mmCIF file of C-alpha atoms and ligand atoms in Angstrom:
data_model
loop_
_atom_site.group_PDB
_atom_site.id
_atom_site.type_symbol
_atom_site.label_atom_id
_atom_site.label_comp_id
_atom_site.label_asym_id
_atom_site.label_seq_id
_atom_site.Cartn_x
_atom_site.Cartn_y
_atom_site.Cartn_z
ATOM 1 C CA UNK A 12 177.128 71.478 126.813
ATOM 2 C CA UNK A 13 177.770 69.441 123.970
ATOM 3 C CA UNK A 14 176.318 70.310 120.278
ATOM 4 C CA UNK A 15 174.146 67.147 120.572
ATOM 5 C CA UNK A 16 172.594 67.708 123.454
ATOM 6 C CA UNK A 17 172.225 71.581 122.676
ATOM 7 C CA UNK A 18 170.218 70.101 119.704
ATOM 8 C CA UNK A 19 168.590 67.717 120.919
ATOM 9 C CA UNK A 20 166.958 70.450 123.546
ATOM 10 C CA UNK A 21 166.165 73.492 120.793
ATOM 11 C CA UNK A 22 165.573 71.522 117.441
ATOM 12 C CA UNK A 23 164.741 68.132 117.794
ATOM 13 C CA UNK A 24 161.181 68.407 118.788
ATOM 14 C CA UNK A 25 160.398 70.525 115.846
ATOM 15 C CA UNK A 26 159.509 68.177 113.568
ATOM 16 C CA UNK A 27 155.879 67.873 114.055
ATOM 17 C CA UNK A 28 153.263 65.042 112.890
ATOM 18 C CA UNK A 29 153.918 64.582 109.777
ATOM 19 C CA UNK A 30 153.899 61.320 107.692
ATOM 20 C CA UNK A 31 156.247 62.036 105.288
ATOM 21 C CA UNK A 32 158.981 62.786 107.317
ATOM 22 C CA UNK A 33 160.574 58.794 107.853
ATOM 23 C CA UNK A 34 163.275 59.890 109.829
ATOM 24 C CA UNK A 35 163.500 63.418 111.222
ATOM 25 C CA UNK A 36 166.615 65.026 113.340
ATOM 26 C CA UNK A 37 168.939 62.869 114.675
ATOM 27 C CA UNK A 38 170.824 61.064 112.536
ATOM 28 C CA UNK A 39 173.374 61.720 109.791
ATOM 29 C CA UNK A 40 170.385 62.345 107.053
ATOM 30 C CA UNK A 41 166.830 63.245 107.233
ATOM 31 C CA UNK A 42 164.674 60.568 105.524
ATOM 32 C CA UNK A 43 161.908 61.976 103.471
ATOM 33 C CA UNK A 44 159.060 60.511 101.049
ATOM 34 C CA UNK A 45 157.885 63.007 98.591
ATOM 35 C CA UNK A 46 154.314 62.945 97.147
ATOM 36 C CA UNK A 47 154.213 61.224 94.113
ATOM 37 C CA UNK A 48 153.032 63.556 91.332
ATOM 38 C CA UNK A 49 154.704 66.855 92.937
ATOM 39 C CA UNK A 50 157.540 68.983 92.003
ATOM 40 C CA UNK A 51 159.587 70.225 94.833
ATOM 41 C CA UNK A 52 159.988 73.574 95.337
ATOM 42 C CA UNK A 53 163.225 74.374 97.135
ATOM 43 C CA UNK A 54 164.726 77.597 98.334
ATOM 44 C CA UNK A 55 167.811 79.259 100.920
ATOM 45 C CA UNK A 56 168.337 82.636 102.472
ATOM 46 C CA UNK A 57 170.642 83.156 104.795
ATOM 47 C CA UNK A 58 170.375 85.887 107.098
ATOM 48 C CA UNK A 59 173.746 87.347 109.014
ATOM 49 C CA UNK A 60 173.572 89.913 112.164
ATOM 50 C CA UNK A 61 174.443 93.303 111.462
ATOM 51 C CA UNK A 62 173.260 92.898 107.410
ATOM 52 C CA UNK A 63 170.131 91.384 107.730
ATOM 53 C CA UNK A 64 168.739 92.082 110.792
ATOM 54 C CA UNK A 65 169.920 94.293 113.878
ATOM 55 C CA UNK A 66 172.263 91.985 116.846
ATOM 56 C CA UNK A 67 169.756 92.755 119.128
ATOM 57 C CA UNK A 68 166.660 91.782 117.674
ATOM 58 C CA UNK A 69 164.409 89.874 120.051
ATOM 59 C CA UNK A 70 164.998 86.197 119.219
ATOM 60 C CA UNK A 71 161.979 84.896 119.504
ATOM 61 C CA UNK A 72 161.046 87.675 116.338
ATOM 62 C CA UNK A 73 164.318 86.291 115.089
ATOM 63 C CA UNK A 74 163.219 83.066 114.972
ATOM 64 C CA UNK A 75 160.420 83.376 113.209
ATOM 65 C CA UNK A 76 161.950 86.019 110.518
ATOM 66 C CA UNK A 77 164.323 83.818 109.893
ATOM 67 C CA UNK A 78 161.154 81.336 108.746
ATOM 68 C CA UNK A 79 158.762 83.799 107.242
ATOM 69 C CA UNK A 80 161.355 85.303 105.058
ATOM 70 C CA UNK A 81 161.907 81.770 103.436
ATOM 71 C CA UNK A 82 158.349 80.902 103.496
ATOM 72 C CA UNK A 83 157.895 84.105 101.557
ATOM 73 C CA UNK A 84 159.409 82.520 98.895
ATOM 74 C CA UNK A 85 157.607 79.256 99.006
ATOM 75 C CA UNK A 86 154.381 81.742 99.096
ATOM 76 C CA UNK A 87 155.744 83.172 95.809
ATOM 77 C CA UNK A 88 155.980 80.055 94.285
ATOM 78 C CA UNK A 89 152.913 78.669 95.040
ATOM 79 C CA UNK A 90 154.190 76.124 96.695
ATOM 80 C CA UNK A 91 152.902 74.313 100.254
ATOM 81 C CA UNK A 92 155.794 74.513 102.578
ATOM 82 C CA UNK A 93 157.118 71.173 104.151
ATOM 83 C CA UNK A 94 160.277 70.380 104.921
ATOM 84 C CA UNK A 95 163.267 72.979 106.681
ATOM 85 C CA UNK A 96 166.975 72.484 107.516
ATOM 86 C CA UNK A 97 168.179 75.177 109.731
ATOM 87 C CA UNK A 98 172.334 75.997 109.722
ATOM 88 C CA UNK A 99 172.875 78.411 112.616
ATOM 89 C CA UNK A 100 176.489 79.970 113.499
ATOM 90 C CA UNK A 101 176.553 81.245 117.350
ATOM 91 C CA UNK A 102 179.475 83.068 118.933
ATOM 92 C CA UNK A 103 178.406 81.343 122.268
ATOM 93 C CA UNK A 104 175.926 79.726 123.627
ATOM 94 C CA UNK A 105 173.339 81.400 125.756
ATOM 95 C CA UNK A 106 170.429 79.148 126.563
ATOM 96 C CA UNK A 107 167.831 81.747 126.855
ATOM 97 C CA UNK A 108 168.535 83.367 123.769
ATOM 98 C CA UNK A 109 168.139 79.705 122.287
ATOM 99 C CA UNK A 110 165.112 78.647 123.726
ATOM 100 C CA UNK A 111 163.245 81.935 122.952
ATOM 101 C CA UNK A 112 164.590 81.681 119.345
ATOM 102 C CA UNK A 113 163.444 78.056 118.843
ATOM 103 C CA UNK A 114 160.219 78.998 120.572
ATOM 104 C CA UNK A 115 159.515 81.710 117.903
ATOM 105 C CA UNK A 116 160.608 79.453 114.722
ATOM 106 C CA UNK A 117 158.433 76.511 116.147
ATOM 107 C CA UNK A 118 155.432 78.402 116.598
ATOM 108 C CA UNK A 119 155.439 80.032 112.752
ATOM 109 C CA UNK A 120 156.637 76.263 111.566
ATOM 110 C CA UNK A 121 153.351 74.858 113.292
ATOM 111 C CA UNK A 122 151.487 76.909 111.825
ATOM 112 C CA UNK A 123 152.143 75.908 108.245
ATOM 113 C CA UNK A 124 152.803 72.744 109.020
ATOM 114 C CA UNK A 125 156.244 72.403 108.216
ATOM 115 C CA UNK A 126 159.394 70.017 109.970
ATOM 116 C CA UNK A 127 162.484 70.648 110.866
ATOM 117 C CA UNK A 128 164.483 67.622 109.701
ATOM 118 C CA UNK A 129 167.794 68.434 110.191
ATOM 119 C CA UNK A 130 170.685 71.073 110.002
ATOM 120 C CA UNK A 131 173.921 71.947 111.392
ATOM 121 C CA UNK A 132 174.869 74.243 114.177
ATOM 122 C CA UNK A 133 178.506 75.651 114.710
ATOM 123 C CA UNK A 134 180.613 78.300 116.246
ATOM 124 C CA UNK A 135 181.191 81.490 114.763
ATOM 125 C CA UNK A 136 179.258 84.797 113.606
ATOM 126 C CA UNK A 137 176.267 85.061 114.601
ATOM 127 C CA UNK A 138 174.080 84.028 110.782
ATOM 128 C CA UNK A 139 171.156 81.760 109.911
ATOM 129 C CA UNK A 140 170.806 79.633 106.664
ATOM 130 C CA UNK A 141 167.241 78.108 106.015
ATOM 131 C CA UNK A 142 166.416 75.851 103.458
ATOM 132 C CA UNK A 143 162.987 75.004 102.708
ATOM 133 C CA UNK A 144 161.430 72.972 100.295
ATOM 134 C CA UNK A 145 157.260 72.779 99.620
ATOM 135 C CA UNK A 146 155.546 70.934 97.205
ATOM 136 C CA UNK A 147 153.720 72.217 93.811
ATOM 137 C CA UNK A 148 151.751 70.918 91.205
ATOM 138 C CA UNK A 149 153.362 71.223 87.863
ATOM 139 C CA UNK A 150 151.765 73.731 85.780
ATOM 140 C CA UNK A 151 150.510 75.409 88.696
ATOM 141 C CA UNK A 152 153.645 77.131 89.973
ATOM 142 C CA UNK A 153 153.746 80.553 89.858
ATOM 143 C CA UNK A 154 156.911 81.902 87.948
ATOM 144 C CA UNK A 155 158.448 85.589 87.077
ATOM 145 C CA UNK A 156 158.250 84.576 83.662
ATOM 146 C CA UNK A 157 154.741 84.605 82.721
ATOM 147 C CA UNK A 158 153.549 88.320 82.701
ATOM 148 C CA UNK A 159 152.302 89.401 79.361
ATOM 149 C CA UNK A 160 151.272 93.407 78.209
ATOM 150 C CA UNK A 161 147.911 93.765 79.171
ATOM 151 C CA UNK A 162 147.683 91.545 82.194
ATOM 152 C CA UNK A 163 147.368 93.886 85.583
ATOM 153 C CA UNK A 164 149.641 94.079 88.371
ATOM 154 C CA UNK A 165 148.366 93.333 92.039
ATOM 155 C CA UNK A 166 150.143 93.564 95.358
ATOM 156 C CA UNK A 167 149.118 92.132 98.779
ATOM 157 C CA UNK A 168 148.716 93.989 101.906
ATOM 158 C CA UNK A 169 150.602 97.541 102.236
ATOM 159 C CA UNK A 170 154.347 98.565 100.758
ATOM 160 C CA UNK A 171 157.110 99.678 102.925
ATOM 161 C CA UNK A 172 156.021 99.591 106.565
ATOM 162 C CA UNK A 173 158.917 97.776 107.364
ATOM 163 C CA UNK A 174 161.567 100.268 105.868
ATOM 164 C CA UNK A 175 159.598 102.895 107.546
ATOM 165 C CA UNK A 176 160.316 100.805 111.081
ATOM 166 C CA UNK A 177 163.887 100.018 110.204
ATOM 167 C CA UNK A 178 164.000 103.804 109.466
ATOM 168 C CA UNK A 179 162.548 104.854 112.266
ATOM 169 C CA UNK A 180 164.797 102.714 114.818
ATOM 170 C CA UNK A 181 167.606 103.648 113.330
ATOM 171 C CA UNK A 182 166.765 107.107 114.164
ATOM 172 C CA UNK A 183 166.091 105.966 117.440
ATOM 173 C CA UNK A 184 162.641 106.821 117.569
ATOM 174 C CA UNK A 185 159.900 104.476 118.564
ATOM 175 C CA UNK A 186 158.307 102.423 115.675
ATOM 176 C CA UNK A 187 154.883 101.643 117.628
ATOM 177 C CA UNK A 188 152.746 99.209 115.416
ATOM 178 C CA UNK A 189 155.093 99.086 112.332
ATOM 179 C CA UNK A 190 157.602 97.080 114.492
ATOM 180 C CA UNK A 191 155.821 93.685 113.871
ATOM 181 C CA UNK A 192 155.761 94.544 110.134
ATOM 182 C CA UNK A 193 159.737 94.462 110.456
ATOM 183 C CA UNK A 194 160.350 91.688 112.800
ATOM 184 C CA UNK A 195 157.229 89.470 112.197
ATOM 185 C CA UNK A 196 156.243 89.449 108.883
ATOM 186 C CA UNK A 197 153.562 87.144 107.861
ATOM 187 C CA UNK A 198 154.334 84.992 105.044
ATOM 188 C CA UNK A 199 151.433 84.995 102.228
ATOM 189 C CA UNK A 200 151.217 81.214 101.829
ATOM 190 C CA UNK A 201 147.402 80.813 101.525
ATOM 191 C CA UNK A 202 147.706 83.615 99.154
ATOM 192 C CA UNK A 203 149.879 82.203 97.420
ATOM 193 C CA UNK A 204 148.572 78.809 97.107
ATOM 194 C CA UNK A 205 145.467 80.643 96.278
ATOM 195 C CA UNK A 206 146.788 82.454 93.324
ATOM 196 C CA UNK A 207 148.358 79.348 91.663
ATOM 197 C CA UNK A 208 144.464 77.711 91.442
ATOM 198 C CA UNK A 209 143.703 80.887 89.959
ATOM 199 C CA UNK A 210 145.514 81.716 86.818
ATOM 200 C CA UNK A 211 147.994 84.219 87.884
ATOM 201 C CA UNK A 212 150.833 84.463 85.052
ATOM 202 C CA UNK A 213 153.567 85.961 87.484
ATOM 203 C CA UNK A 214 154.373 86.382 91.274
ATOM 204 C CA UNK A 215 157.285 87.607 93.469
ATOM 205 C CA UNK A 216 157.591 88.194 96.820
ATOM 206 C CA UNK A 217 158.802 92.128 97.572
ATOM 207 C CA UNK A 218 162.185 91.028 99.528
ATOM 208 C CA UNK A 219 163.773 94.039 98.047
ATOM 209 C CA UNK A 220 161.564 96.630 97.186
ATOM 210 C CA UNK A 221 158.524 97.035 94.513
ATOM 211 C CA UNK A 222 160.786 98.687 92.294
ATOM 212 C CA UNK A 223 163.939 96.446 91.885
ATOM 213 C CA UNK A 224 161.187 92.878 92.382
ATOM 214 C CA UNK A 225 159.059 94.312 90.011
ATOM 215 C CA UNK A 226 161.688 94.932 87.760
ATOM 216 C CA UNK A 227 162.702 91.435 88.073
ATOM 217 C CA UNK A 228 159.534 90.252 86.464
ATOM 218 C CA UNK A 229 159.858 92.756 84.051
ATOM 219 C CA UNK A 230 163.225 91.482 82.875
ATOM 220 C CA UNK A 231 161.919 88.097 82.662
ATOM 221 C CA UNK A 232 158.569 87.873 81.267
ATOM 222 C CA UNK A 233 160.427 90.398 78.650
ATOM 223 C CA UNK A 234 157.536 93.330 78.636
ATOM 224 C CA UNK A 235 156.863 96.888 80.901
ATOM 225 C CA UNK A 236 155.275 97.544 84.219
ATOM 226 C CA UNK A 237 153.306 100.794 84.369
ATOM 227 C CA UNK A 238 152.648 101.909 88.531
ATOM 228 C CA UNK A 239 150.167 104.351 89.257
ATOM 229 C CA UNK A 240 152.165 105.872 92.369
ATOM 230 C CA UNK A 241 147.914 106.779 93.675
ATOM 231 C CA UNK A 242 147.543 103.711 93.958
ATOM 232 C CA UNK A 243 149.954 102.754 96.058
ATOM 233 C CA UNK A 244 148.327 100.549 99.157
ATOM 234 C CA UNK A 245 149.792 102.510 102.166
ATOM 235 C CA UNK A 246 149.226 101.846 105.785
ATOM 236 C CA UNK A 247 147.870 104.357 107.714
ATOM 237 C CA UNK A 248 151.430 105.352 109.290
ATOM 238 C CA UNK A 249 152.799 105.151 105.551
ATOM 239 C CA UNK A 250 150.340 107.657 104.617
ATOM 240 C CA UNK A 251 150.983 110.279 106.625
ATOM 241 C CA UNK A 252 154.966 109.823 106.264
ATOM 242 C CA UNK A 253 154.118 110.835 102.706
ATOM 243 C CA UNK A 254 151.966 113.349 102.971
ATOM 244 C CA UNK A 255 154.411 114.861 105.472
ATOM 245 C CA UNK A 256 157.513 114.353 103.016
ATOM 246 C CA UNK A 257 156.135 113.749 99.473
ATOM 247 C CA UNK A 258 158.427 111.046 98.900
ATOM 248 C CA UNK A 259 157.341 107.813 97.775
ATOM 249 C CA UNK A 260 160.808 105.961 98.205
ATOM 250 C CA UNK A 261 159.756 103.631 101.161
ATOM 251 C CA UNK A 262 157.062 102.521 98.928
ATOM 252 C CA UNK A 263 158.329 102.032 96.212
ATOM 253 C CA UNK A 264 161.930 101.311 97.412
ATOM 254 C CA UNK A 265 162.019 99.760 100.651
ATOM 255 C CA UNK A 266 162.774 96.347 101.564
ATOM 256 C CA UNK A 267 161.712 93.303 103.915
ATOM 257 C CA UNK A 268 157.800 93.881 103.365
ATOM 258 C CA UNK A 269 157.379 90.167 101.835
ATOM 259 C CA UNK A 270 154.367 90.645 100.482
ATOM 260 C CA UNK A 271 153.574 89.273 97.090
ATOM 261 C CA UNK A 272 153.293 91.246 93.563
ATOM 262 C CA UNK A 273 151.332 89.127 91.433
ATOM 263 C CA UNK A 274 150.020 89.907 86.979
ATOM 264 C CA UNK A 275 146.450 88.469 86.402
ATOM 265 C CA UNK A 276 144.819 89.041 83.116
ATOM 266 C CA UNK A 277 142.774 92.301 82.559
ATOM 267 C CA UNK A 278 139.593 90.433 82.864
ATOM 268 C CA UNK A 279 140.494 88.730 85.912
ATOM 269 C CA UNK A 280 140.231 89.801 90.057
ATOM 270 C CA UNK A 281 142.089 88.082 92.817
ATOM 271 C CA UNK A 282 140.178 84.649 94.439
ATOM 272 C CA UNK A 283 139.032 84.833 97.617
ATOM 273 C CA UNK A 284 141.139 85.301 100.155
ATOM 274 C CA UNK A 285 143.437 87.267 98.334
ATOM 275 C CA UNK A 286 143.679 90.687 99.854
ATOM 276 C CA UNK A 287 145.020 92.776 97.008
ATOM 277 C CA UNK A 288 145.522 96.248 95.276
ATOM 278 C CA UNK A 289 145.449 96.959 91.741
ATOM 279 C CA UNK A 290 148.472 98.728 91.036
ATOM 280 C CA UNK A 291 148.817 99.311 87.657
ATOM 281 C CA UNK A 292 149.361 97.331 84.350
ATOM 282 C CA UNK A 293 152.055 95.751 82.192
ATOM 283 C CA UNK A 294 152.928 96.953 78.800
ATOM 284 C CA UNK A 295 155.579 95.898 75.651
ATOM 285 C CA UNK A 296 158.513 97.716 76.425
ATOM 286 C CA UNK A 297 160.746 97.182 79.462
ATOM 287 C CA UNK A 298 161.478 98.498 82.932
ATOM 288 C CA UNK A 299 159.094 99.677 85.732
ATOM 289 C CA UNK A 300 157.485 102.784 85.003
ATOM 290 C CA UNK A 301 155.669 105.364 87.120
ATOM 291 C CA UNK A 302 152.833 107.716 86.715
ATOM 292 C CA UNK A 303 150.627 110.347 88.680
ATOM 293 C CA UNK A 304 147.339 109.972 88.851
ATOM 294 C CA UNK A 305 146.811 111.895 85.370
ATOM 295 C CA UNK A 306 148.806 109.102 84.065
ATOM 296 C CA UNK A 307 152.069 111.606 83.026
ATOM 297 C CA UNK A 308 155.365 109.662 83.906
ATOM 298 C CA UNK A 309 156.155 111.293 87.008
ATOM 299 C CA UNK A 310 160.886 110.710 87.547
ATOM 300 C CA UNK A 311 161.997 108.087 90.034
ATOM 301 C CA UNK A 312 162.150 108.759 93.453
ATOM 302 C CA UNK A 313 165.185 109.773 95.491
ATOM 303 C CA UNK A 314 167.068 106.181 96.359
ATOM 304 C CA UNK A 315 165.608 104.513 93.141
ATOM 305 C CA UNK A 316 167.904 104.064 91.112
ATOM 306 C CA UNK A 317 170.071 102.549 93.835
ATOM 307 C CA UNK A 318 167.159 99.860 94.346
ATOM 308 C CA UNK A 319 166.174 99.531 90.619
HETATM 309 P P1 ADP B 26 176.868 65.279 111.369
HETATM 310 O O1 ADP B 26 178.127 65.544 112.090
HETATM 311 O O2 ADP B 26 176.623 63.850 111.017
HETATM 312 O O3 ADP B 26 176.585 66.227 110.251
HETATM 313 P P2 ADP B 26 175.511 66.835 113.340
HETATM 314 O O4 ADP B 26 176.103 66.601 114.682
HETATM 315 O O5 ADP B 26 175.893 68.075 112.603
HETATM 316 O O6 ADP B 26 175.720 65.560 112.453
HETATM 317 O O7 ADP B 26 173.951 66.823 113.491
HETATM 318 C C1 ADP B 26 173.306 65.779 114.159
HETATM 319 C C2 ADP B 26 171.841 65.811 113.813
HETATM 320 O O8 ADP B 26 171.279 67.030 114.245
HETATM 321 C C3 ADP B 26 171.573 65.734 112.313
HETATM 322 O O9 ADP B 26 170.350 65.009 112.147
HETATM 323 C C4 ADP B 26 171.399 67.160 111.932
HETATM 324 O O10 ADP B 26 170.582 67.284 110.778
HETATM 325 C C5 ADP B 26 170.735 67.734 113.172
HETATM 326 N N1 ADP B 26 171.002 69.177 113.403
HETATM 327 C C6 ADP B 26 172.176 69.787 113.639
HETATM 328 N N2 ADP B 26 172.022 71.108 113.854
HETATM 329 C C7 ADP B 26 170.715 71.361 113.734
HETATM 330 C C8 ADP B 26 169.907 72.522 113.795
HETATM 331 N N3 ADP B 26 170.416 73.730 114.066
HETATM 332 N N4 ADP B 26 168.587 72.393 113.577
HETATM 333 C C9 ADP B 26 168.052 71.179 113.317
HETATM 334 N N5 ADP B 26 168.732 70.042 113.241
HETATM 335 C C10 ADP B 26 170.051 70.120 113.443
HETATM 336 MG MG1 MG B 27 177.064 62.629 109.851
#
């Protein structure tokens, strides 16, 4: 089969309804008409098998990783997603595996709205580049610059589920529920979009782990984070994997969750809609701190410094 016609059957019909897309897949450019007044937010990831995700993921949870870990970012931006070209490198071509892995993109991309407009597709290692971009009001973006001492730090949802599923398939044992927190994470747009109405001085999304995204904001609003470790939001399987091991590493440590860290004044609580923890609080100083629930400064956990 041809590369035209293999795109023509998995991506073409992607591109949904919307009016700003002039000219979608298909020709040598995508034609697009930005809202006037906007700032584009753009992002990439690339994702490559054996580094990012395991060869024999189920493609249809492929598909949409490959989305929700790029909308993530969007989400952290408080941006509204739009737009997507999709690069994908195949060894060969196996039309199941295609249509299952289109059908799980398409159905993530409906839901937020967003066209595919274009991309490339070639032969090779099996690796996925996405590039998105949304749209944001200036001024209401939501940056890792703007965290000041005093202001509190949030998170949404619960920390290191999927590090505890990667862990436990790798140890061949069965993940259960935690699975879909690996391959199907759900990217916090609303939230996100929520929190840039509502005053929120920083946000990241936790690609890498609280401790090393955290620390990013840290370096770059130039002031401490403080993290009461018993306050940690933990999922009910989390939770007992600590109380079993007393090690907070996962947490604190572990990658892929994509849920967003945001700093809100001390005065202020997440809108509605915004299902969040209090964590703990930023201070002058730098670096991510942690402490018990006396507040003593309790050492990093095993793994840490690795992530931090
Ligand atoms: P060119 O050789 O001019 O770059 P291609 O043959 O690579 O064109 O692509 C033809 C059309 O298909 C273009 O509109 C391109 O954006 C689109 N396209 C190619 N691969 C993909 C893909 N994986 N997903 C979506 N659109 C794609
Ligand atoms: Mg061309």
């Amino acid at each position: 089969m041809a590369e035209f016609q293999l795109i023509e059957r998995y991506f073409s019909g992607l591109s949904g309804a919307r009016q700003d897309v002039a000219l979608g897949v298909g020709d040598d450019c995508a034609l697009l008409q930005p809202p006037s007044g906007m700032q584009l937010a753009m992002t990439m990831d690339t994702l490559i098998a054996g580094r990012h995700f395991l060869p024999d993921t189920n493609p249809r949870r492929l598909g949409h990783k490959v989305l929700a870990v790029n909308l993530s970012d969007l989400a952290a931006m408080g941006a509204r997603p739009a737009w997507a070209l999709l690069s994908i490198s195949l060894p060969e071509i196996d039309h199941a595996w295609l249509a299952e892995f289109s059908a799980g993109f398409a159905a993530l991309a409906a839901r937020h709205d967003l066209a595919l407009v274009g991309g490339d597709t070639c032969q090779g290692e099996m690796s996925f580049s996405l590039q998105l971009t949304g749209f944001v009001e200036a001024g209401k973006e939501l940056r890792r610059d703007g965290a000041r001492p005093g202001d509190r730090i949030w998170v949404t949802g619960f920390l290191g589920d999927a590090a505890l599923a990667l862990k436990r398939l790798q140890a061949a044992e069965e993940p259960g529920a935690l699975s879909g927190r690996l391959e199907q994470p759900r990217p916090r747009i609303a939230e996100g979009l929520a929190l840039s109405g509502a005053g929120a001085t920083s946000c990241i999304d936790i690609s890498d782990g609280l401790a090393s995204d955290l620390g990013h904001v840290c370096r770059q609003s130039g002031c401490a984070a403080r993290v009461h470790l018993d306050r940690l939001p933990l999922s009910p399987a989390m939770a007992r994997h600590v109380a079993k091991t007393g090690d907070y590493s996962l947490a604190l440590a572990g990658g892929d969750d994509y849920e967003l860290c945001f700093t809100l004044p001390a005065d202020s609580t997440p809108p509605a809609g915004v299902d969040a923890t209090c964590i703990g609080e930023m201070f002058p100083g730098e670096g991510v701190k942690l402490v018990d629930a006396g507040g003593r400064e309790v050492p990093p956990p095993r793994g840490w410094e690795h992530f931090a």
